[in-house]
Coordinates of C-alpha atoms in Angstrom, one line a residue:
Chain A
X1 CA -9.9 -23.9 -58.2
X2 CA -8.6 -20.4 -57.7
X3 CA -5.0 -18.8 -57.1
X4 CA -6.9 -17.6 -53.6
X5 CA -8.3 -21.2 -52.9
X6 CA -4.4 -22.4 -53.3
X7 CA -3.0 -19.9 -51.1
X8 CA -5.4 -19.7 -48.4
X9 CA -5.4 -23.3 -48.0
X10 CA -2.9 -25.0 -45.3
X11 CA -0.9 -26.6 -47.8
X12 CA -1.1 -23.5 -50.0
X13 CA 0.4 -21.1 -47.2
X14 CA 2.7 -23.3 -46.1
X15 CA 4.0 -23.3 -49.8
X16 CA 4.6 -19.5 -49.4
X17 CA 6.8 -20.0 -46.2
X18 CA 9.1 -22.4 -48.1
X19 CA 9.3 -20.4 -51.1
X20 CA 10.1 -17.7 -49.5
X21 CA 12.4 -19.3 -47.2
X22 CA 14.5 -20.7 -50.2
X23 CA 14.7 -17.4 -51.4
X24 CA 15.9 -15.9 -48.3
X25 CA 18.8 -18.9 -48.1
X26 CA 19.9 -17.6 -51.3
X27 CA 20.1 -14.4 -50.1
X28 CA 21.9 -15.6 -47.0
X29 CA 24.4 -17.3 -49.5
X30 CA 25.0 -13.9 -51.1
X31 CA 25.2 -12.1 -48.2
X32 CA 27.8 -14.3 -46.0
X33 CA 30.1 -14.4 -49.0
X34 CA 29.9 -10.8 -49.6
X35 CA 30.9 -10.2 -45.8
X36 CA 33.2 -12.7 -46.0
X37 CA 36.0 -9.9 -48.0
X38 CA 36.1 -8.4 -44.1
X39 CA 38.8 -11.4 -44.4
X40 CA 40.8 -10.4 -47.3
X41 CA 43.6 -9.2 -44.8
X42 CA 43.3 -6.0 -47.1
X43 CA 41.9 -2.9 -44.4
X44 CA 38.8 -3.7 -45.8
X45 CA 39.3 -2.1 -49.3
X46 CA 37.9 -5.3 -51.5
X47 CA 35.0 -5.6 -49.0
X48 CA 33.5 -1.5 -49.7
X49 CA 34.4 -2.0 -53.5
X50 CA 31.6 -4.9 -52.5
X51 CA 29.2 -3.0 -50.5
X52 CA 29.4 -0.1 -53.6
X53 CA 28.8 -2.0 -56.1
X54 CA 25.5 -3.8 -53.7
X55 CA 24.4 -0.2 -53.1
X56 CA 24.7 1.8 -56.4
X57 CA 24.4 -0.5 -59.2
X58 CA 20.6 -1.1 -60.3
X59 CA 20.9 -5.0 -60.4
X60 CA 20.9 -5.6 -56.6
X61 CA 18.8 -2.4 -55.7
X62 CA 15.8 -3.9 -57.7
X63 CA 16.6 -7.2 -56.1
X64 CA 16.8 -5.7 -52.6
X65 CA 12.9 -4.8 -53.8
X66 CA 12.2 -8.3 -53.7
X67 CA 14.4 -9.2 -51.1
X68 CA 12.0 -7.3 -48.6
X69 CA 8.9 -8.7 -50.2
X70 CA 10.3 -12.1 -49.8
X71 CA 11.3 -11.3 -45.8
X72 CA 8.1 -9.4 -45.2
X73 CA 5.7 -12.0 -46.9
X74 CA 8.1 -14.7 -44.7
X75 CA 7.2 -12.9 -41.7
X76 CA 3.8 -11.9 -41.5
X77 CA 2.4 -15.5 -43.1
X78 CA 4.6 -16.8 -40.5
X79 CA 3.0 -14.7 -37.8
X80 CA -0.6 -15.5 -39.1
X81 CA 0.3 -19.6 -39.3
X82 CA 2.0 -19.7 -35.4
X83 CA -0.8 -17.7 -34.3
X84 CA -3.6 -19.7 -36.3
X85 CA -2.4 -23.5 -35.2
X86 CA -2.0 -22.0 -31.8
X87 CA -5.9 -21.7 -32.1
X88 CA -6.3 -25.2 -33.1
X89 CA -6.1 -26.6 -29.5
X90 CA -8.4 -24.8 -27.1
X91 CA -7.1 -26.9 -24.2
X92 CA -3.5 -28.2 -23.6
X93 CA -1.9 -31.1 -22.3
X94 CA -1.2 -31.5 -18.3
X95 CA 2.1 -33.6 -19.7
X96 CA 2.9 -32.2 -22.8
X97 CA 4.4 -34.5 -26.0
X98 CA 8.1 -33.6 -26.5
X99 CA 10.3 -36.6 -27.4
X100 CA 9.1 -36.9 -31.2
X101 CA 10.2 -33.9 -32.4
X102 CA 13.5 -31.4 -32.3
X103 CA 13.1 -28.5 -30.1
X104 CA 13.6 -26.0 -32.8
X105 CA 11.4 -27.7 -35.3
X106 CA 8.9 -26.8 -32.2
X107 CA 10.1 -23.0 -31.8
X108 CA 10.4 -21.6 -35.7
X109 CA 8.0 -19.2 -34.1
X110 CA 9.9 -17.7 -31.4
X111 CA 12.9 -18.5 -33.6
X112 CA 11.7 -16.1 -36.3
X113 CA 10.9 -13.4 -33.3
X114 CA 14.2 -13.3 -32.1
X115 CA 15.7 -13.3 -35.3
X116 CA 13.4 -10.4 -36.2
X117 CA 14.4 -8.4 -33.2
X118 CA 17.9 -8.9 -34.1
X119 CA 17.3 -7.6 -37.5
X120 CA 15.7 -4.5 -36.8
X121 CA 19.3 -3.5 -34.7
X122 CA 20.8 -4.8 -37.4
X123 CA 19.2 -2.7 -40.2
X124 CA 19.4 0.1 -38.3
X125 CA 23.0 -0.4 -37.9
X126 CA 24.5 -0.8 -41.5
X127 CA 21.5 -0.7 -44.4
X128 CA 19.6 2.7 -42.7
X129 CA 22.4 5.1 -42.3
X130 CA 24.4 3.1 -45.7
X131 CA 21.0 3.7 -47.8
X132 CA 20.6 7.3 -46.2
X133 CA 23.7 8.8 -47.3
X134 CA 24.1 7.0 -50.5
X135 CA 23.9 10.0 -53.6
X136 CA 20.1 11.2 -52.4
X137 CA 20.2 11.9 -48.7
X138 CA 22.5 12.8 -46.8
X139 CA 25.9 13.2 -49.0
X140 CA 28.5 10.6 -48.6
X141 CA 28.9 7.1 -48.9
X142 CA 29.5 5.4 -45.4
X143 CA 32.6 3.7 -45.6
X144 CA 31.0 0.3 -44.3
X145 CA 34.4 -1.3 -42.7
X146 CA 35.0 1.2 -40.5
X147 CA 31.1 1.4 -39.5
X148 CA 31.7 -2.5 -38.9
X149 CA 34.7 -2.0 -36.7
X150 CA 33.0 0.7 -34.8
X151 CA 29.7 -0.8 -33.8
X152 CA 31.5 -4.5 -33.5
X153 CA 33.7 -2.7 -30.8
X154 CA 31.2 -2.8 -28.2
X155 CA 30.8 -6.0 -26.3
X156 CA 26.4 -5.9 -25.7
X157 CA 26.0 -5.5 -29.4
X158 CA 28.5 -8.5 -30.7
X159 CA 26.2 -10.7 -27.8
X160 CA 23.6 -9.9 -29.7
X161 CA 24.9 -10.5 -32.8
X162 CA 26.1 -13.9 -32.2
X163 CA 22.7 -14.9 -30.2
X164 CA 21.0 -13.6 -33.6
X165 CA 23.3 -15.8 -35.0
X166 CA 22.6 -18.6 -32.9
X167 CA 18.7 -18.1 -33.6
X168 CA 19.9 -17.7 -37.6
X169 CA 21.4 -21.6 -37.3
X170 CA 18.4 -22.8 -35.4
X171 CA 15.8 -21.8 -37.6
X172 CA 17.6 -23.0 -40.4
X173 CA 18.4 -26.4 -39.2
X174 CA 14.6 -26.8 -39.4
X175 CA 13.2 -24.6 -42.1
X176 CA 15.6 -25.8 -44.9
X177 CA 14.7 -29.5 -44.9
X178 CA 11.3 -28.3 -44.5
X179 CA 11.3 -26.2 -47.2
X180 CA 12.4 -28.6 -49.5
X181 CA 9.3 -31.1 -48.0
X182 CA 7.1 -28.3 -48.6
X183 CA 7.7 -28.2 -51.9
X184 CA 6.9 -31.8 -52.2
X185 CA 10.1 -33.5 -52.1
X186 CA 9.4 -37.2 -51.1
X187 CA 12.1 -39.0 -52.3
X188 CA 13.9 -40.8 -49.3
X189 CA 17.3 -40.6 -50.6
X190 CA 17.0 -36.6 -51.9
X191 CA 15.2 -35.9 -48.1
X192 CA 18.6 -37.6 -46.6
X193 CA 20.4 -35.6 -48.5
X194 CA 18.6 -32.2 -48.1
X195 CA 19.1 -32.9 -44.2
X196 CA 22.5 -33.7 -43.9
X197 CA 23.2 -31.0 -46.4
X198 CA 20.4 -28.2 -44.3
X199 CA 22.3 -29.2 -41.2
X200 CA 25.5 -28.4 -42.9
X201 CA 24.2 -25.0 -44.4
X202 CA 22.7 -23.9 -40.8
X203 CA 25.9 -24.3 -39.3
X204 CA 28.4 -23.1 -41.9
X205 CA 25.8 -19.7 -42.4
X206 CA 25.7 -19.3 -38.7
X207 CA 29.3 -19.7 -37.8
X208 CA 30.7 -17.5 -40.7
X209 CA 27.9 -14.2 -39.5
X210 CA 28.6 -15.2 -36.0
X211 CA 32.5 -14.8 -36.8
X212 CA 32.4 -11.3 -38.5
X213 CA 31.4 -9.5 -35.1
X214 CA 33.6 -11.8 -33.0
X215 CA 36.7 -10.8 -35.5
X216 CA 36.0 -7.1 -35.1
X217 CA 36.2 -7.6 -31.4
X218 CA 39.0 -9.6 -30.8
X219 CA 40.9 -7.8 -33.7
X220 CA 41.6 -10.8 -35.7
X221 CA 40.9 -8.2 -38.5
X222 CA 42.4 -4.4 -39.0
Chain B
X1 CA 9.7 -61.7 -17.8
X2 CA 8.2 -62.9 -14.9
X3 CA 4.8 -61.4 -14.1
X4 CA 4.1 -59.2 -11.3
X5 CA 1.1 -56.9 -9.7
X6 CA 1.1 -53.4 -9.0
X7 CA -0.5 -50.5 -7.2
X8 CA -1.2 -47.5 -9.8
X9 CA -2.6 -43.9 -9.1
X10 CA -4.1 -42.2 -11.9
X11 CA -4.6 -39.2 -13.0
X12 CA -7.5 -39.0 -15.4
X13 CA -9.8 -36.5 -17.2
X14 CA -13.5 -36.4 -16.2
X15 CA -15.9 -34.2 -18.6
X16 CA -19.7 -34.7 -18.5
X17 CA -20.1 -33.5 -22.0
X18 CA -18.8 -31.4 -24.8
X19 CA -20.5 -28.5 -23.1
X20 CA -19.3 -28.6 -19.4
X21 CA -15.9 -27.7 -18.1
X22 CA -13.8 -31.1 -17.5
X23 CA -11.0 -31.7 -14.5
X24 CA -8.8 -34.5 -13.6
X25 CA -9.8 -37.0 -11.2
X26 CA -7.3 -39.2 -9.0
X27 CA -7.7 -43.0 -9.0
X28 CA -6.0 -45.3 -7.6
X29 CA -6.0 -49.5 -8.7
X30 CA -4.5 -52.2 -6.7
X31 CA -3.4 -55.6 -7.9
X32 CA -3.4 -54.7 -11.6
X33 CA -1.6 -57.4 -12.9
X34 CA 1.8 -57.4 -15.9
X35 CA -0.3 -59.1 -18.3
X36 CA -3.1 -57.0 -18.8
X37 CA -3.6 -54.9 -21.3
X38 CA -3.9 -50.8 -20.2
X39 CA -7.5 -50.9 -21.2
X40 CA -8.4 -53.9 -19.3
X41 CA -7.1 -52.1 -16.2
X42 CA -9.1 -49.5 -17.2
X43 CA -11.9 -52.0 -17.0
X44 CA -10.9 -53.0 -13.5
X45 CA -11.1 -49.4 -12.5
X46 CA -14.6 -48.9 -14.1
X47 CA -16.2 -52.1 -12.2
X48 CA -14.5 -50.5 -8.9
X49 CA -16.5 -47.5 -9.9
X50 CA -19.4 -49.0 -10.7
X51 CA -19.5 -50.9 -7.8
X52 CA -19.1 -47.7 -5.5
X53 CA -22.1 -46.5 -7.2
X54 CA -19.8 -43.7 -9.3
X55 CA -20.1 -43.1 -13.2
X56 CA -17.2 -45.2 -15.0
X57 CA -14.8 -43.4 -17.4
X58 CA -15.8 -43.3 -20.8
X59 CA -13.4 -43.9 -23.6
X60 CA -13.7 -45.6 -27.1
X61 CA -12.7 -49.2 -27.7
X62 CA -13.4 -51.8 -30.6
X63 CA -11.2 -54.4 -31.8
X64 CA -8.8 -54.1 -29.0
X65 CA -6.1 -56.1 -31.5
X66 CA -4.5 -52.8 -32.2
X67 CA -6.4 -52.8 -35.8
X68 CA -9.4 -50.7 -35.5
X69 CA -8.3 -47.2 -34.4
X70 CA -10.1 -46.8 -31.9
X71 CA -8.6 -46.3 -28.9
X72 CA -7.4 -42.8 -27.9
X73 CA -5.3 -42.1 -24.9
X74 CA -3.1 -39.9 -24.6
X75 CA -0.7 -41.6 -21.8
X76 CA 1.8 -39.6 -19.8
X77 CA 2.3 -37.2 -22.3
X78 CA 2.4 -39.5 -25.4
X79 CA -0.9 -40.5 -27.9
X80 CA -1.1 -44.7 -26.9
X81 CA 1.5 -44.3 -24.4
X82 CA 5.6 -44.9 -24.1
X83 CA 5.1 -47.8 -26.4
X84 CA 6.5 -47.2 -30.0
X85 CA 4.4 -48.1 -32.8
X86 CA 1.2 -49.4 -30.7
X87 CA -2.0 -48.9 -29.8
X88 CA -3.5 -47.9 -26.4
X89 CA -5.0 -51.8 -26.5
X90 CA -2.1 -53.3 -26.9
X91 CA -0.3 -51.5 -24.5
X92 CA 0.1 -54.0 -21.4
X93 CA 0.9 -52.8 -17.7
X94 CA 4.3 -54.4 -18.2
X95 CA 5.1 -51.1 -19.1
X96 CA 4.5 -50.0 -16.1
X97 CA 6.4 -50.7 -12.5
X98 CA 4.5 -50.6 -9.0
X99 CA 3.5 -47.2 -7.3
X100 CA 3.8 -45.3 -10.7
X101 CA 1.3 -41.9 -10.9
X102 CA -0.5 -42.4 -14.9
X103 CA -1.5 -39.3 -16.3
X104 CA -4.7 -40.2 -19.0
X105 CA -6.3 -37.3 -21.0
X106 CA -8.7 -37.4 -24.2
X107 CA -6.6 -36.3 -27.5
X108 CA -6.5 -32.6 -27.3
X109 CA -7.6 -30.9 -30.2
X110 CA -10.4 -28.3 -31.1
X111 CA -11.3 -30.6 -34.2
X112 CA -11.5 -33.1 -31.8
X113 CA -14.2 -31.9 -29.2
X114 CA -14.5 -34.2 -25.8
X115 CA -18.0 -36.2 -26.1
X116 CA -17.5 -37.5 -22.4
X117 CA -14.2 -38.2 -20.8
X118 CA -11.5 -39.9 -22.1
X119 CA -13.8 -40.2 -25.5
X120 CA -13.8 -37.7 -28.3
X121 CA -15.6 -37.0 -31.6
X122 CA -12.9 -38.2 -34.6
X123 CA -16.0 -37.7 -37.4
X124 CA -13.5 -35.1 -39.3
X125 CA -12.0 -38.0 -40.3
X126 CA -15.0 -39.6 -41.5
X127 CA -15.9 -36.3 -43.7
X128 CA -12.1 -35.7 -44.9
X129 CA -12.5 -39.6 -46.5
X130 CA -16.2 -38.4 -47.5
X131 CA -14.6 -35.4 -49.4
X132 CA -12.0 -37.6 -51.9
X133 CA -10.9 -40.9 -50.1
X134 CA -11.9 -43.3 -52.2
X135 CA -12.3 -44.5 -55.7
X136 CA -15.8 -44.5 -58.1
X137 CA -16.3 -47.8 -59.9
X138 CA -19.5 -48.6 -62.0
X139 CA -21.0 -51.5 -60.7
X140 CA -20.2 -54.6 -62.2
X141 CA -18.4 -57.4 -62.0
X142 CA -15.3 -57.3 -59.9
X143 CA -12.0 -56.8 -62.2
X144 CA -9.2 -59.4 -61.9
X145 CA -7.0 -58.0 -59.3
X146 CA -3.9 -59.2 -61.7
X147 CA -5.2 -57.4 -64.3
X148 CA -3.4 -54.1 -64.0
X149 CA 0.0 -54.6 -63.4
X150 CA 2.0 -53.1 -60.5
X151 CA 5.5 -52.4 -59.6
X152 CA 6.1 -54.1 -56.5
X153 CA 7.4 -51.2 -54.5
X154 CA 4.8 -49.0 -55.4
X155 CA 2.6 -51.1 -54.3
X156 CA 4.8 -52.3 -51.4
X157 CA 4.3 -47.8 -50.3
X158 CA 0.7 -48.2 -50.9
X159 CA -0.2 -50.3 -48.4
X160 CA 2.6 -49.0 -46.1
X161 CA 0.4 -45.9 -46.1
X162 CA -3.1 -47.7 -46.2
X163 CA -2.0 -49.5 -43.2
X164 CA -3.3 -45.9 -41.5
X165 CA -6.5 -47.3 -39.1
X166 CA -7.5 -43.1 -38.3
X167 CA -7.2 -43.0 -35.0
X168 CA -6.3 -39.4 -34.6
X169 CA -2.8 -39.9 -33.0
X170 CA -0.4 -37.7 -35.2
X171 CA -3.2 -34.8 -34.7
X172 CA -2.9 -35.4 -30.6
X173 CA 0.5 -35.6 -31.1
X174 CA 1.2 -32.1 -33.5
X175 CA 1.9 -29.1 -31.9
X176 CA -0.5 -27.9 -34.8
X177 CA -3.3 -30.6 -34.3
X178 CA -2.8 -31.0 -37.7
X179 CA -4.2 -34.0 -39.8
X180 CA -1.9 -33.9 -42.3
X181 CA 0.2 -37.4 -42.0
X182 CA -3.8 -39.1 -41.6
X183 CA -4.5 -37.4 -45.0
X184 CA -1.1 -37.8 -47.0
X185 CA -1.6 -41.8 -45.8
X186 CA -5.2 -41.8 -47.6
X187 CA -4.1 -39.7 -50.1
X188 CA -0.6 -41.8 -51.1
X189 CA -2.4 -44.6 -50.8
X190 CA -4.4 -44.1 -53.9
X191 CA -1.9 -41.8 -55.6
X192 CA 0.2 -44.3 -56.2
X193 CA -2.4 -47.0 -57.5
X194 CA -3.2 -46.9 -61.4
X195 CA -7.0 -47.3 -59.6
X196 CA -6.7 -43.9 -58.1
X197 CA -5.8 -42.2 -61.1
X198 CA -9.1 -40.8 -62.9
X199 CA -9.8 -38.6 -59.4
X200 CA -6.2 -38.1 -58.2
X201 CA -6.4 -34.0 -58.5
X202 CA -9.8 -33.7 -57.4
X203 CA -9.3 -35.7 -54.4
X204 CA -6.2 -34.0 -52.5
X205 CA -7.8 -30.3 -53.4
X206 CA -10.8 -31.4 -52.1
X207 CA -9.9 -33.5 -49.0
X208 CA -7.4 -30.4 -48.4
X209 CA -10.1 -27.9 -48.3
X210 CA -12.3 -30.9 -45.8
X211 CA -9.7 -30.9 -43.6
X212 CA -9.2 -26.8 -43.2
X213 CA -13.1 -26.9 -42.9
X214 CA -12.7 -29.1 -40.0
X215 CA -10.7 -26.6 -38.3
X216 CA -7.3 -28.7 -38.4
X217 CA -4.0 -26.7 -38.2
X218 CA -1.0 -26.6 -40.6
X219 CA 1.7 -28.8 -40.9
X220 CA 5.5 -27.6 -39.8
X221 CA 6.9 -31.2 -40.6
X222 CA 7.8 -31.6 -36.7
X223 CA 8.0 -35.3 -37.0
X224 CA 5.7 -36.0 -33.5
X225 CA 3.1 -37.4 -35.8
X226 CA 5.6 -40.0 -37.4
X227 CA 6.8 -40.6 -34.0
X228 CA 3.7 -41.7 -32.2
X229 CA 2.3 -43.7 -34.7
X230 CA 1.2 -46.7 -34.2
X231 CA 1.2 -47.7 -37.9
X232 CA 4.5 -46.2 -38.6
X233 CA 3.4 -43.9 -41.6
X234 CA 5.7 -42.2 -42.7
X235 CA 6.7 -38.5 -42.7
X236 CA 7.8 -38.6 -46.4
X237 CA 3.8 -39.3 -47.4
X238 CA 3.4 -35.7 -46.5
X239 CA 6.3 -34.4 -48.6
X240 CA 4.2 -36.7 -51.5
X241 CA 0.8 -35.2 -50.7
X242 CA 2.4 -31.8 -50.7
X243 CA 3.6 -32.8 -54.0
X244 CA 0.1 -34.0 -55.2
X245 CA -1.4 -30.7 -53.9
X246 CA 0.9 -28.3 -56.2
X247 CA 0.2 -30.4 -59.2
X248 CA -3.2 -30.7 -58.9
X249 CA -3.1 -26.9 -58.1
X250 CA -1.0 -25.8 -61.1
X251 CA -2.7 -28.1 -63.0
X252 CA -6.7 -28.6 -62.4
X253 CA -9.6 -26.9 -63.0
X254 CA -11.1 -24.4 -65.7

C-alpha cells in the first residue's frame, strides 16, 4: 500500500490529528512554563530574557516552522474530518443518543473553532507586533511584560482569554486520551493511566493560561 | 415484580422504500402486557394493523434470543433501547410504565440506507467481513483444536471481541456512523489468534479500505458505541486495531 492509501484512509487521518495533537501538548508544555516567569515576582525581567531568547535564537524560530505546520495540518484535517462524518448521516435522530458519551468528546469540533477564534486575537496580540519589530521590521524589540499588562488590563479581552482557556481544557480532556488511542494504545492499565493523567494535564494547562490574564487584572503581578 | 398492562403511544418511522421520503406515524397499543418482549408488542401492533386493513411495520427479526443481530431499533434515543447491554428482543415492556410516548426510528446512517421502515440494509457489514474477516485453510482434515497452544487470556479477549453478532448498533449510536468498534471486534478477534496470523496485515488494510468504501465515518473514540452495545465490546479493541493498522501500514507491502 501507499503513503497516500495510509493517510487518506480513516484510520490513517485520524493518525495525523493525534500526532499532531501530541505535538501541539508539547508545545503547550513549553509554552505555559515559559509564561509561567510572569510569576517570578521580578517586574518581569526573567520572563523577556525568556521571550528573547524564543524570538532571536535560531533553535525555537525553526521550531516555530513546525509549530505552525503541526497547528495548521491540526486544523484543516480537523475541519475536513468534522465536516466529512457530518456527511455520514443524511437523516438525524428525532431523540438524539447522548448518555454514552462526554459532551466534549462530542464537540472537539466547535471546541477547536473557538479555540481558533481565540487564537487569531491572540496572535495578533503578542506574536504579530513581537515578530514585527524584532531586528527586520519595524526596529525594537517589544518589551512583552508590559504588552501583557497592557492588553490584560482590559476586562472583554481577559473574558476571552479565560473562555479560550476554558475551550483549551475541554478539548484537551478529550483529545489527549484520544491521541494516545489513536496511536494504538490498548493496554487497559496504560489507557487508565493516560486518562487520569489527560484529565490532569487539561486542567493544570488550562488553569495556569487562564491565570496569567486573570493576574494581570487583578494585579497579583507588577 | 408483579406484572402489569399498559397503554403505549408510539411514535414510529414509516418509509415505503429507500427511494421515498419517510415520516413518523403515531400508534397507539392497549393492554400490552410486562412480560412481553418489545418486539412482540410490536407484533400486537402489526395484527391491529393488519386487521384494520393498514400495511404493518417492517423491521428485521431472527433469533429473537438476543444472539443473532438482528434486530435494530433505535428506542427513545438509544440503539435496543434504555436497556444496557441487550438487544431490541430481549427488551421486555417491563421497561416501560403505562401511558409512556415510545419514539422507534430505523438506525440512522447513510451506510445504512432504510429498505422499508424500521428495516435497513446492514450488507456493509457483510462486504467489510468479505474484504479480510476470516481465515484461509486448505481443505483437509480438521486440526486438533488443542494443538496450538493458547494463553488463556488471549484467548479469554478473543472471544470477548468475537462475541460481536453485527448488528450495526455502535454505527447508530456514533456521532460519526462509524463502524469502527464492529471492525476492531472482527479484527482483534483474529489478531490475537496464532490462526489469524498468516493474513493479519492484509486483513485490517484491507477491511479498512472496505469500510471507507462503504461510506462509514471516522472514529473520535466518543465511547457511545461501547455504551450501547449489547455485547459489551470494548472500546480498547479499537485502540488495538488502530494498532494493527500502523503496523501493517509501516510494515506491508512492496
Amino acid at each position: 500500500m501507499t503513503w497516500k492509501q495510509v493517510f487518506t484512509s480513516s484510520v490513517g487521518k485520524k493518525l495525523v490529528m493525534g500526532l499532531t495533537g501530541i505535538f501541539l501538548i508539547l508545545f503547550l508544555m513549553v509554552h505555559a512554563g515559559l509564561n509561567a516567569c510572569i510569576w517570578a515576582g521580578d517586574g518581569g525581567e526573567m520572563f523577556n530574557k525568556g521571550a528573547h531568547f524564543m524570538g532571536n535564537n535560531w533553535v525555537p524560530r525553526i521550531l516555530e516552522l513546525g509549530l505552525f505546520a503541526g497547528i495548521l495540518l491540526h486544523i484543516i484535517q480537523g475541519f475536513l474530518l468534522t465536516v466529512e462524518n457530518r456527511k455520514k448521516r443524511t437523516i438525524g435522530y428525532e431523540v438524539s443518543y447522548n448518555e454514552g458519551s462526554k459532551w466534549y468528546s462530542r464537540s472537539m469540533g466547535l471546541l477547536g473553532t473557538l479555540i481558533l477564534l481565540f487564537l487569531v486575537l491572540h496572535l495578533s496580540h503578542f506574536w504579530l507586533p513581537n515578530r514585527s519589530n524584532q531586528g527586520f521590521l519595524l526596529g525594537e524589540e517589544i518589551n512583552l511584560y508590559k504588552k501583557m499588562k497592557l492588553e490584560f488590563s482590559v476586562l472583554w479581552v481577559v473574558i476571552v482569554y479565560v473562555v479560550g482557556c476554558i475551550s483549551l481544557g475541554y478539548h484537551l480532556a478529550h483529545g489527549f486520551q484520544s491521541a494516545f488511542r489513536t496511536l494504538g494504545v490498548h493496554n487497559r492499565r496504560y489507557n487508565t493511566m493516560l486518562i487520569s493523567l489527560g484529565y490532569g494535564f487539561a486542567i493544570i494547562i488550562s488553569l495556569l493560561f487562564a491565570l496569567m490574564p486573570v493576574s494581570f487584572y487583578l494585579g497579583w503581578v507588577e | 415484580m408483579e406484572p402489569y398492562h399498559m397503554n403505549l403511544n408510539l411514535k414510529v418511522w414509516r418509509q415505503k422504500n429507500c427511494k421515498t421520503k419517510g415520516e413518523f406515524k403515531l400508534y397507539r397499543v392497549e393492554n400490552i402486557s410486562s412480560e412481553m418482549s418489545f418486539l412482540e408488542m410490536f407484533d400486537v401492533l402489526n395484527e391491529q394493523l393488519i386487521r384494520d386493513g393498514d400495511d404493518p411495520i417492517t423491521f428485521d427479526h431472527d433469533c429473537r434470543e438476543g444472539i443473532c443481530g438482528a434486530c435494530s431499533m433505535y428506542i427513545n434515543g438509544k440503539p435496543h433501547g434504555p436497556w444496557q447491554a441487550n438487544t431490541t428482543c430481549q427488551l421486555h415492556m417491563r421497561a416501560f410504565n403505562d401511558g409512556d410516548t415510545v419514539v422507534v426510528e430505523p438506525w440512522r446512517a447513510d451506510a445504512f440506507p432504510v429498505i422499508k421502515d424500521l428495516m435497513v440494509d446492514r450488507t456493509a457489514f457483510d462486504r467489510i467481513i468479505q474484504a479480510g474477516g476470516f481465515i484461509s485453510v486448505n481443505t483437509g482434515n480438521a486440526v486438533d483444536g488443542n494443538s496450538l497452544p493458547i494463553a488463556k487470556d488471549t484467548a479469554d479477549t478473543s472471544f470477548a471481541a468475537a462475541m460481536c453478532i453485527g448488528c450495526g448498533a455502535c454505527v447508530a449510536a456514533c456521532k460519526n456512523s462509524s463502524a469502527m468498534l464492529f471492525l476492531s471486534a472482527k479484527v482483534s478477534h483474529l489478531a490475537l489468534l496464532p490462526q489469524g496470523g498468516p493474513e493479519r496485515k492484509s486483513r485490517v488494510i484491507n477491511m479498512v479500505a472496505q469500510m471507507d468504501k462503504e461510506g462509514f465515518g471516522a472514529c473520535t473514540n466518543t465511547g457511545a458505541c461501547e455504551a450501547t452495545c449489547p455485547k459489551e465490546i470494548s472500546l480498547t479493541n479499537i485502540a488495538r486495531l488502530n494498532k494493527e493498522y500502523l503496523f501493517a501500514s509501516i510494515t506491508a507491502g512492496r
